[in-house]
Coordinates of C-alpha atoms and ligand atoms in Angstrom, one line a residue:
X1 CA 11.5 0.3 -7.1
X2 CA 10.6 -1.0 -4.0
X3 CA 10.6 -4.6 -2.0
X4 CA 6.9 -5.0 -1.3
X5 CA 5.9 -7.8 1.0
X6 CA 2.0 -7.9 0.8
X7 CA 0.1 -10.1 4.0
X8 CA -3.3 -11.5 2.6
X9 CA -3.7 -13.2 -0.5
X10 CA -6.9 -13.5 -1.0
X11 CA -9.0 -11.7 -3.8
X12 CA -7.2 -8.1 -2.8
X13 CA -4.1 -9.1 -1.6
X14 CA -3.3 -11.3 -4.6
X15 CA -4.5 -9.1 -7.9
X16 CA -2.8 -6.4 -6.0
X17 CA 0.9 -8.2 -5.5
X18 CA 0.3 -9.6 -8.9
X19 CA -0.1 -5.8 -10.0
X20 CA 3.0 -4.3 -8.2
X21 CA 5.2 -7.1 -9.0
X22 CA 4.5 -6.2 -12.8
X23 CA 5.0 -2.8 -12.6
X24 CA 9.0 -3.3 -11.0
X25 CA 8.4 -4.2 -7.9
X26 CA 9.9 -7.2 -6.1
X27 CA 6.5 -8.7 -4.5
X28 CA 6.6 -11.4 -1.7
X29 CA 3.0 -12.2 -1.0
X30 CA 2.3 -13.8 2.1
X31 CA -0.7 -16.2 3.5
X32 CA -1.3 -18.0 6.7
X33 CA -3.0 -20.5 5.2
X34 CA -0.3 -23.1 3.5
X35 CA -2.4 -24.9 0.9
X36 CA -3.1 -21.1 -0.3
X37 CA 0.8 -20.7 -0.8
X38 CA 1.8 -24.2 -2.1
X39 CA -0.8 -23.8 -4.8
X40 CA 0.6 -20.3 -5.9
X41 CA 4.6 -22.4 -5.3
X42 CA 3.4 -24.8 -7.8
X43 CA 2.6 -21.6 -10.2
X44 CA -1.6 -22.8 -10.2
X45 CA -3.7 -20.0 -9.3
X46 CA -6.4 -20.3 -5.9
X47 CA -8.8 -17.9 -6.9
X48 CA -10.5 -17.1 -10.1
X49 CA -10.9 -13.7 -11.8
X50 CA -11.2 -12.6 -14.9
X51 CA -7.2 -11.7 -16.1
X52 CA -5.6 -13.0 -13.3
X53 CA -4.2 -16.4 -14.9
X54 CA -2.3 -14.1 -17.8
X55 CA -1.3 -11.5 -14.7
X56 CA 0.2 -14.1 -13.0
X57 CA 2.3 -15.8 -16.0
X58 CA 3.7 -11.9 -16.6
X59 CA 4.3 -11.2 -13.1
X60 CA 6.3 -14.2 -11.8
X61 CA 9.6 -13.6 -11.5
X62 CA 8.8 -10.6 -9.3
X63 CA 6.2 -12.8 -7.4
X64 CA 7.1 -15.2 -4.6
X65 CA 4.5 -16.4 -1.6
X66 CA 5.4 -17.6 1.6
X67 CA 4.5 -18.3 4.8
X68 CA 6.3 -15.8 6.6
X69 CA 7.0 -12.1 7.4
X70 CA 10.0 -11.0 5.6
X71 CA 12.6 -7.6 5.7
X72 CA 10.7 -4.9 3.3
X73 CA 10.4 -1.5 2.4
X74 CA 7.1 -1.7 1.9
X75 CA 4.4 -3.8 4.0
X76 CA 0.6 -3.8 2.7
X77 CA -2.1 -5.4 4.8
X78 CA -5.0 -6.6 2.5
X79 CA -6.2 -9.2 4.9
X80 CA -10.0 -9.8 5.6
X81 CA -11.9 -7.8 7.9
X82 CA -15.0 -10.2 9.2
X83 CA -17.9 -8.8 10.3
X84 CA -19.0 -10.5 13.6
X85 CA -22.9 -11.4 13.4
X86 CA -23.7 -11.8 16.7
X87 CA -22.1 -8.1 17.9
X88 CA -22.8 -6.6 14.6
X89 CA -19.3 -5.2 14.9
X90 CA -16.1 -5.5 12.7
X91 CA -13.8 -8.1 13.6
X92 CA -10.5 -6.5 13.6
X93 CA -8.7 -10.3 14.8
X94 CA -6.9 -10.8 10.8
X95 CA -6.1 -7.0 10.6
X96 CA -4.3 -7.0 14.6
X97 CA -2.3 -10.6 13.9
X98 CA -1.4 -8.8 10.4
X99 CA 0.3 -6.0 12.0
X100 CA 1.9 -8.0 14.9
X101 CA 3.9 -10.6 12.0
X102 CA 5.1 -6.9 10.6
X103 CA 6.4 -6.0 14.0
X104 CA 9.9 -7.9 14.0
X105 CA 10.6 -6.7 10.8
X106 CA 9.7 -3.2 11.3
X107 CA 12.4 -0.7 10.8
X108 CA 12.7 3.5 10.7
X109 CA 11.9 4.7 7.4
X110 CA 9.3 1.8 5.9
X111 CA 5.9 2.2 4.7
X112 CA 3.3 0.4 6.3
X113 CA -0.1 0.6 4.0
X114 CA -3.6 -1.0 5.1
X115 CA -5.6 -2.0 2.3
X116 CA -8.7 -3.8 4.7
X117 CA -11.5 -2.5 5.2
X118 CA -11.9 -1.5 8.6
X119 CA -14.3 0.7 11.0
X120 CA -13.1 4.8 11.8
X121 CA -10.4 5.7 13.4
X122 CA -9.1 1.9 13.8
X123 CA -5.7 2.7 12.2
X124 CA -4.9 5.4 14.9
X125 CA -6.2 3.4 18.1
X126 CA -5.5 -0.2 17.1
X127 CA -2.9 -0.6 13.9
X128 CA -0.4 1.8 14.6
X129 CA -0.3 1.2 18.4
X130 CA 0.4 -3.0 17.5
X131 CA 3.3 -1.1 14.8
X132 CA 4.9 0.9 18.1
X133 CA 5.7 -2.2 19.8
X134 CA 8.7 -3.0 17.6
X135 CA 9.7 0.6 19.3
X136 CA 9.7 2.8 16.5
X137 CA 7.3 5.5 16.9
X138 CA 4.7 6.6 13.5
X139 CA 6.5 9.3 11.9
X140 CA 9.7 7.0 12.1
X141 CA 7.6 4.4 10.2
X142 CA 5.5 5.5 7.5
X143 CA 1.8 4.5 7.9
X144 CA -1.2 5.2 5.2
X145 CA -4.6 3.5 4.9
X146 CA -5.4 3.2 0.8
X147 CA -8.6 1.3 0.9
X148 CA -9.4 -1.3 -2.0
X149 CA -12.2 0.0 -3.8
X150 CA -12.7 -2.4 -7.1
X151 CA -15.9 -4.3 -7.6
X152 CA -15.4 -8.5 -7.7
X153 CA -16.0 -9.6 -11.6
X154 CA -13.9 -6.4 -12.5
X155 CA -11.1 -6.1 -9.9
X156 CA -8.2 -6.4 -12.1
X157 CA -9.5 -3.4 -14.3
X158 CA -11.1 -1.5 -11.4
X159 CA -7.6 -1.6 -9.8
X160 CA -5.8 0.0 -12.7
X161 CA -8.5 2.6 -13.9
X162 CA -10.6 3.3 -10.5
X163 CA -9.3 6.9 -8.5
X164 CA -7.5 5.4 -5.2
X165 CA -7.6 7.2 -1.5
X166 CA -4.8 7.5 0.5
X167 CA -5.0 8.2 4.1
X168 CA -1.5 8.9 5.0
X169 CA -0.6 9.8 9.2
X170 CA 2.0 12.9 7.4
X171 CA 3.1 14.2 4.2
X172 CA 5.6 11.9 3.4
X173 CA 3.6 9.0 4.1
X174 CA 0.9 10.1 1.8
X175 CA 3.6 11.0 -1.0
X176 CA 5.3 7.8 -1.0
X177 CA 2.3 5.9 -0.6
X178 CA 1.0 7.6 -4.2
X179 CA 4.4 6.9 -5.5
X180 CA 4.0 3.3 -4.9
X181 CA 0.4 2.9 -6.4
X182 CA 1.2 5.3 -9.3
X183 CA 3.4 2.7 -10.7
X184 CA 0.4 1.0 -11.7
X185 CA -2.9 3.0 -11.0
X186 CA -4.2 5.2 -13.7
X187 CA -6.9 6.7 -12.1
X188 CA -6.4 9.8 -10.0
X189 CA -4.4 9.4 -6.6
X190 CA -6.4 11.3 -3.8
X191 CA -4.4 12.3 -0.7
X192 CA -5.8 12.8 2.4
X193 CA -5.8 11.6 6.2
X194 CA -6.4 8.2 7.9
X195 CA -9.3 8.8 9.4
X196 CA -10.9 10.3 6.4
X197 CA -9.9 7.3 4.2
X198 CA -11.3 5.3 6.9
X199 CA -14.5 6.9 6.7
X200 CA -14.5 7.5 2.9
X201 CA -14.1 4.0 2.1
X202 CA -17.1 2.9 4.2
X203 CA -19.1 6.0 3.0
X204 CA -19.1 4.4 -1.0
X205 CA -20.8 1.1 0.5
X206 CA -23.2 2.8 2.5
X207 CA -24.1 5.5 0.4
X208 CA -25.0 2.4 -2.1
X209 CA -26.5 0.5 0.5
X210 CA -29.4 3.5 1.3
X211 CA -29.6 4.1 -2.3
X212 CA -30.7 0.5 -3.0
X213 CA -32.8 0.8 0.6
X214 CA -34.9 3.8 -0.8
X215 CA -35.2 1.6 -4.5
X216 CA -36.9 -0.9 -2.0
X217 CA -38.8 1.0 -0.3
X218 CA -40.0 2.5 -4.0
X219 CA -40.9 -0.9 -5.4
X220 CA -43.2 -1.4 -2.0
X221 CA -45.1 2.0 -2.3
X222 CA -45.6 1.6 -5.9
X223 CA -47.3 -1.7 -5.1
X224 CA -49.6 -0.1 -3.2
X225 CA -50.5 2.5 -5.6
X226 CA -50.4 -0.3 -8.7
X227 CA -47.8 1.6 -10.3
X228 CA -44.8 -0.4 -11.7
X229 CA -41.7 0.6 -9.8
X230 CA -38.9 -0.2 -12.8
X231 CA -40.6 2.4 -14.9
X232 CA -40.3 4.8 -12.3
X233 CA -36.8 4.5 -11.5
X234 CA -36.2 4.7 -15.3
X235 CA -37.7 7.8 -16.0
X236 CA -36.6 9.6 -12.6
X237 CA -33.2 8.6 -13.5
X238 CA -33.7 10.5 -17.2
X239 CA -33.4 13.6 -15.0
X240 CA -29.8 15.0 -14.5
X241 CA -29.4 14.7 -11.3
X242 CA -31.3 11.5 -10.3
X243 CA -29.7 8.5 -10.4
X244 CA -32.0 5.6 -8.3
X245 CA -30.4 1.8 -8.0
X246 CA -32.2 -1.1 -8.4
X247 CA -35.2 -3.1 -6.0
X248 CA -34.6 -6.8 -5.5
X249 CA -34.6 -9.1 -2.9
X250 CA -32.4 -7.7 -0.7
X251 CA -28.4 -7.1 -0.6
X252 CA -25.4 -9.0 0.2
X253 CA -21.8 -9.6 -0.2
X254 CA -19.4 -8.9 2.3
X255 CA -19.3 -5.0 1.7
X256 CA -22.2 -2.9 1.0
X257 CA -24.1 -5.4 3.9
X258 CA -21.2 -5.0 6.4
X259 CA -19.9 -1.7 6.1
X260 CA -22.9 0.4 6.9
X261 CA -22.9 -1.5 10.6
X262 CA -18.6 -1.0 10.5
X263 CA -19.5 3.2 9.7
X264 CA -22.0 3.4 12.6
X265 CA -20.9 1.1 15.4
X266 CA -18.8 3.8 17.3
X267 CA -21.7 6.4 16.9
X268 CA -25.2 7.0 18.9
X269 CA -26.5 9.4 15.6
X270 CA -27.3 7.2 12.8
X271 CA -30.9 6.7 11.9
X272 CA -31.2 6.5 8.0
X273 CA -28.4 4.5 7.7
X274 CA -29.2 1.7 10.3
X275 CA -33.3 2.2 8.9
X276 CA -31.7 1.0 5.4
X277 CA -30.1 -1.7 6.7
X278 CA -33.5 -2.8 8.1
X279 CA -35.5 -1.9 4.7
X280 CA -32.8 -4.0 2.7
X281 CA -32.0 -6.9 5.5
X282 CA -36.1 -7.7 5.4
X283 CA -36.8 -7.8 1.7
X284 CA -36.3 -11.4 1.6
X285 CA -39.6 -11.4 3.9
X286 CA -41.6 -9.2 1.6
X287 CA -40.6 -11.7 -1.3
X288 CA -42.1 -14.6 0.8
X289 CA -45.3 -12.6 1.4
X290 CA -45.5 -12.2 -2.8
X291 CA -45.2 -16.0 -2.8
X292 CA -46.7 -17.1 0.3
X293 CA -49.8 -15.9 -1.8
X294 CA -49.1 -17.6 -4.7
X295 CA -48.8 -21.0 -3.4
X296 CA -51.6 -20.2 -1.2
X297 CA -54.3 -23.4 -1.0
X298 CA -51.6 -25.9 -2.5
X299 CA -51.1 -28.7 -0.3
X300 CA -47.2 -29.8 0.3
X301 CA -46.1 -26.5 -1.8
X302 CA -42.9 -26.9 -3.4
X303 CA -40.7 -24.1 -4.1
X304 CA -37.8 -23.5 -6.9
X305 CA -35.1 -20.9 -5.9
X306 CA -33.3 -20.2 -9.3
X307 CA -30.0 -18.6 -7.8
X308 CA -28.3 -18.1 -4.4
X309 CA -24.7 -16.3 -5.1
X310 CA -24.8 -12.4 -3.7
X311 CA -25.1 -11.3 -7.1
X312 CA -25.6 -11.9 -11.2
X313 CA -22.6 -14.3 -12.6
X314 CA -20.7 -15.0 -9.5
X315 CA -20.1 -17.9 -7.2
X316 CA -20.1 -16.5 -4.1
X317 CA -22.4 -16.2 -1.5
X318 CA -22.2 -14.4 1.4
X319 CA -24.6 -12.6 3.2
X320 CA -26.7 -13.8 0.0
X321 CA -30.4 -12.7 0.7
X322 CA -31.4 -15.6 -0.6
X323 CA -30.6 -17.8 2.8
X324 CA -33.5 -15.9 4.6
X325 CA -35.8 -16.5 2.1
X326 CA -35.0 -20.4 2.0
X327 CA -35.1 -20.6 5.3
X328 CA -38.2 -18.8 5.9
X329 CA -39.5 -21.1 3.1
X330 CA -38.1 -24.4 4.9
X331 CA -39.8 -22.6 8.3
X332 CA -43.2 -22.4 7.2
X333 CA -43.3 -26.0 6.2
X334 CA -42.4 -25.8 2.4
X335 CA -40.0 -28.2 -0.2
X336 CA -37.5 -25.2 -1.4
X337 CA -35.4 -26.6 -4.5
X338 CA -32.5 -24.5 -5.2
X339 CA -30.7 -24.4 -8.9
X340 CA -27.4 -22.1 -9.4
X341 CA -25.1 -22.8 -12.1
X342 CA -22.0 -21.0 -10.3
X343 CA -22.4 -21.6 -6.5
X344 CA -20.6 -24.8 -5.5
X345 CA -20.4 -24.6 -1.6
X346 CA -23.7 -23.2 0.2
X347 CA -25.2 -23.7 3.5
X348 CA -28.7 -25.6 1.3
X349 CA -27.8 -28.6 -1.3
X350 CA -27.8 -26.8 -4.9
X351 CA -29.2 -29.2 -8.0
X352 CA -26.6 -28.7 -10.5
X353 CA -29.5 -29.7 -13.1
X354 CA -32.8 -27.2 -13.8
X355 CA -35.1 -29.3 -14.6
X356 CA -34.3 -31.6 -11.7
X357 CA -34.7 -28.6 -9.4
X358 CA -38.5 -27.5 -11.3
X359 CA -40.0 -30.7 -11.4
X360 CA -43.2 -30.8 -9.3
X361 CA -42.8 -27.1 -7.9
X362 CA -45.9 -24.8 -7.8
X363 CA -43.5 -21.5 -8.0
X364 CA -40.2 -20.8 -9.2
X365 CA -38.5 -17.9 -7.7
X366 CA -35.9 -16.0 -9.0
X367 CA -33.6 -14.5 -6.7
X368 CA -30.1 -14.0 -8.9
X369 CA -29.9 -12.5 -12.0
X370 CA -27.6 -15.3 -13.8
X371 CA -27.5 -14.6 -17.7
X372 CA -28.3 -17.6 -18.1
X373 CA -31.2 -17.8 -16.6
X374 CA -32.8 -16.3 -19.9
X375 CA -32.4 -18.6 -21.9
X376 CA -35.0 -20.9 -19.7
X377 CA -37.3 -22.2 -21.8
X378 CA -39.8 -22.3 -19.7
X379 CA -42.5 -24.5 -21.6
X380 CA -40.0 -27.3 -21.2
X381 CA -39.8 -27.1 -17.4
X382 CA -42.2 -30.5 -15.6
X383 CA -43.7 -27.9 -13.1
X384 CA -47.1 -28.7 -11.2
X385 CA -47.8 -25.5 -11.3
X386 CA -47.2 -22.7 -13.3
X387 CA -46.3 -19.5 -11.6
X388 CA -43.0 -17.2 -11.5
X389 CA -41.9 -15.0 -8.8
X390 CA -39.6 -12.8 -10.4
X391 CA -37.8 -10.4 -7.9
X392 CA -35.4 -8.5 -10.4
X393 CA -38.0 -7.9 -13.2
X394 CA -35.0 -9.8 -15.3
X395 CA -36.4 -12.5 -17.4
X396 CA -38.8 -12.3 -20.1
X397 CA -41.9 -12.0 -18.7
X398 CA -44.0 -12.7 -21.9
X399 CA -41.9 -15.8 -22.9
X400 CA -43.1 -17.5 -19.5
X401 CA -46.5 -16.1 -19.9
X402 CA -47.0 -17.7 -23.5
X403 CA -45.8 -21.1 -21.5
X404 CA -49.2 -20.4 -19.3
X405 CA -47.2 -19.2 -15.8
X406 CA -48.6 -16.9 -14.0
X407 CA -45.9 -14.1 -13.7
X408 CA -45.6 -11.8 -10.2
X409 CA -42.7 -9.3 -10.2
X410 CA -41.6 -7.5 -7.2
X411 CA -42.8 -3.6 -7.5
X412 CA -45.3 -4.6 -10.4
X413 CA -49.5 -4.0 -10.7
X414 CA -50.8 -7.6 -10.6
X415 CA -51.7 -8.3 -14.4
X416 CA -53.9 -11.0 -13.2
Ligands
SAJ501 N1 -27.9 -4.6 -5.5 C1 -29.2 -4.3 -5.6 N2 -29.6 -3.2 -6.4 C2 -28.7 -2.6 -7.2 C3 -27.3 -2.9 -7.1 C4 -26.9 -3.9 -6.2 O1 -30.1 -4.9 -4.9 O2 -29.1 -1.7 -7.9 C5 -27.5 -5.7 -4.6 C6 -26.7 -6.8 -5.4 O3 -27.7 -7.7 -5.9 C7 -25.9 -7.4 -4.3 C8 -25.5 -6.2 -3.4 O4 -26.5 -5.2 -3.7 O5 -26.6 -8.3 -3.5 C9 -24.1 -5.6 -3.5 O6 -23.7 -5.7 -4.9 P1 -22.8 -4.6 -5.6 O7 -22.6 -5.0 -7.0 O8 -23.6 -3.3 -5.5 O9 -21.5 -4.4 -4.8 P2 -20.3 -5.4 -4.2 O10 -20.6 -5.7 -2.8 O11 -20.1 -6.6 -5.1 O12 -19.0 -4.4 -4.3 C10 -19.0 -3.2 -3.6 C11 -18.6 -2.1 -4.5 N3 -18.9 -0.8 -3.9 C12 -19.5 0.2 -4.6 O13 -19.9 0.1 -5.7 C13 -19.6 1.5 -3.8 C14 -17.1 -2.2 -4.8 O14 -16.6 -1.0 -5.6 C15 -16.3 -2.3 -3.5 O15 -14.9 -2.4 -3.8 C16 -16.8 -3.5 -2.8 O16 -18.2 -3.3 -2.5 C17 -15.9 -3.7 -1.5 O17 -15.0 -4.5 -1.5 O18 -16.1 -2.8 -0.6

């Protein structure tokens, strides 16, 4: 068993010390930011997830966090990896500072594993380089990039059952690398090398991110022909070998969004992959073009966005699609009222109350897929006008319909 001193507590970092420290390890997790670590001193969790709260009772006399660097066999680097707007590029500035707090501590024979996301080949030219100056060469140090892989909402399950990749720089640093997840992974442990992992890791997102790009690009050509997209997809998908995500209003988060531009932004040859991004970055505008026409002829139009966070169920937000839309909304000289039950901090004031948010608006538009967004009822909603854009085909069509809205859903014939 191994003393595993883990920098980045944040939603990898964290489950992932939590995990280790269970399973016989002696964990110390460690966090630049000091409110982060008093909260976890004082034994109150930071983050939420399902699991973690029970996790954390179980693991926590294996589990300290701290401000500092410490002596360890093992150091893991699950810090964020930004993704700079402006350039478009990854922002390797957590990752670099990461590896330089490792390098007094550094000694012949320890395992250095990178856990965040970064662009290919950044282990070899940037990571390992920062690990030399403590003036032990790789191969004297062990080095392996295992990329996190587990879906928010699911993590601590995805990090037990999900297959892991491990990158390692030789032999020995890919064996002891599986040695160290085996103690808790149950998936199969994949060995290969750093660059691959590198690249694998990024693949997943993008291959997801085109996948959803040609599902967009469906639900636009189907308009055209009046064909309804979401019957399509489900029958394509009935044949073996077909398997078609989901339109909607466009993708977010902080991985399938980023990665694709991480992948691509040391190559000149990527077409499809940068098109996607394009086909998925602008759907927020083809939304507003469905609504624009609805609200067409209304004097002052207002507007009700029902959800903002990334995705169904989830607080967060970033790189939401929704912001375009709003903000194309707010651009063109609209009221936008936004209603999510989960996101608490976003860049637009949220109502916390529905009906507060419908009143007076000539079009609600959904743009997250919140569970609880079905059980609307939307008769009891003090609209001015009646008309739902619904831009995941999620709620119940006919139940709005029997309340007298008009009903448009993205990649559907026009009943009307
Ligand atoms: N989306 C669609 N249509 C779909 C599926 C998703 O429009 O059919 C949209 C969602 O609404 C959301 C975005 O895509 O805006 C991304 O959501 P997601 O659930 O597909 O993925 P993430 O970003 O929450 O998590 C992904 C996962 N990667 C893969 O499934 C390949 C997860 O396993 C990774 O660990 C995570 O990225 C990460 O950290 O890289």
């Amino acid at each position: 068993m191994a003393k595993i001193c883990i920098l980045g507590l944040g939603y990898i970092g964290f489950p992932t010390g939590l995990l280790l420290a269970s399973h016989g390890h002696e964990v110390v997790g460690v966090d630049v930011n000091k409110a982060v670590v008093e909260t976890l001193q004082k034994g109150k969790l930071h983050i939420v997830e399902p699991g973690l709260d029970e996790l954390f009772a179980s693991a926590k006399d294996s589990f300290s966090a701290s401000t500092e660097v410490c002596d360890a066999d093992v150091f893991l680097i699950a810090v964020p990896t930004p993704f700079d707007k402006e350039t478009r590029l990854s922002d390797l500035s957590y990752v670099k500072s990461a590896a330089e707090m490792i390098v007094p501590h550094l000694k012949a024979g320890n395992l250095v594993i990178l856990e965040s996301t970064v662009s290919p080949c950044a282990s070899e030219k940037v990571v390992i380089p920062i690990l030399e100056k403590s003036g032990i060469k790789a191969g004297e140090f062990l080095y392996s990039h295992c990329p996190e892989r587990a879906i928010p909402g699911k993590t601590l399950y995805e990090m037990e059952y999900n297959d892991r990749i491990v990158g390692g720089i030789d032999e020995t640093s890919c064996e002891v690398t599986r040695d160290i997840y085996k103690s808790y992974v149950k998936g199969d442990i994949h060995l290969t090398d750093t660059n691959t992992a590198e690249f694998v890791k990024l693949t997943e997102n993008t291959f997801r991110d085109v996948n959803i790009a040609f599902a967009n690009e469906l639900a636009k050509v189907a308009e055209d022909y009046g064909v309804n997209v979401w019957k399509v997809i489900e029958l394509a998908n009935k044949h073996p070998r077909v398997n078609i995500l989901s339109p909607g209003p466009g993708v977010g988060g902080h991985c399938i969004a980023v990665d694709p531009w991480f992948l691509t932004e040391n190559t000149q040859n990527a077409e499809l992959i940068l098109k996607s991004r394009t086909i998925n970055d602008t759907m927020p505008n083809f939304v507003m073009m469905h609504v624009r026409k609805m609200i067409s002829g209304i004097e002052n139009p207002v507007i009700t966005v029902l959800g903002v966070a990334y995705k169904a169920d989830i607080d967060d937000c970033r790189e939401t699609p929704a912001t375009k839309f709003i903000k194309m909304a707010v651009n063109e000289g609209y009221t936008v009222k936004i209603h999510d039950p989960f996101a608490k901090q976003y860049v637009y004031p949220v109502c916390a109350n529905l009906d507060e948010a419908c009143e007076g608006s000539d079009c609600v538009v959904l743009i997250t897929d919140h569970a609880v967004f079905k059980e609307i009822e939307p008769s009891m909603l003090k609209v001015r006008t009646k008309q739902l854009f619904d831009s995941r085909n999620f709620l119940d069509h006919a139940k709005w319909e029997d309340a007298g809205f008009g009903v448009r859903i993205l990649g559907y014939p026009h009943r009307a």
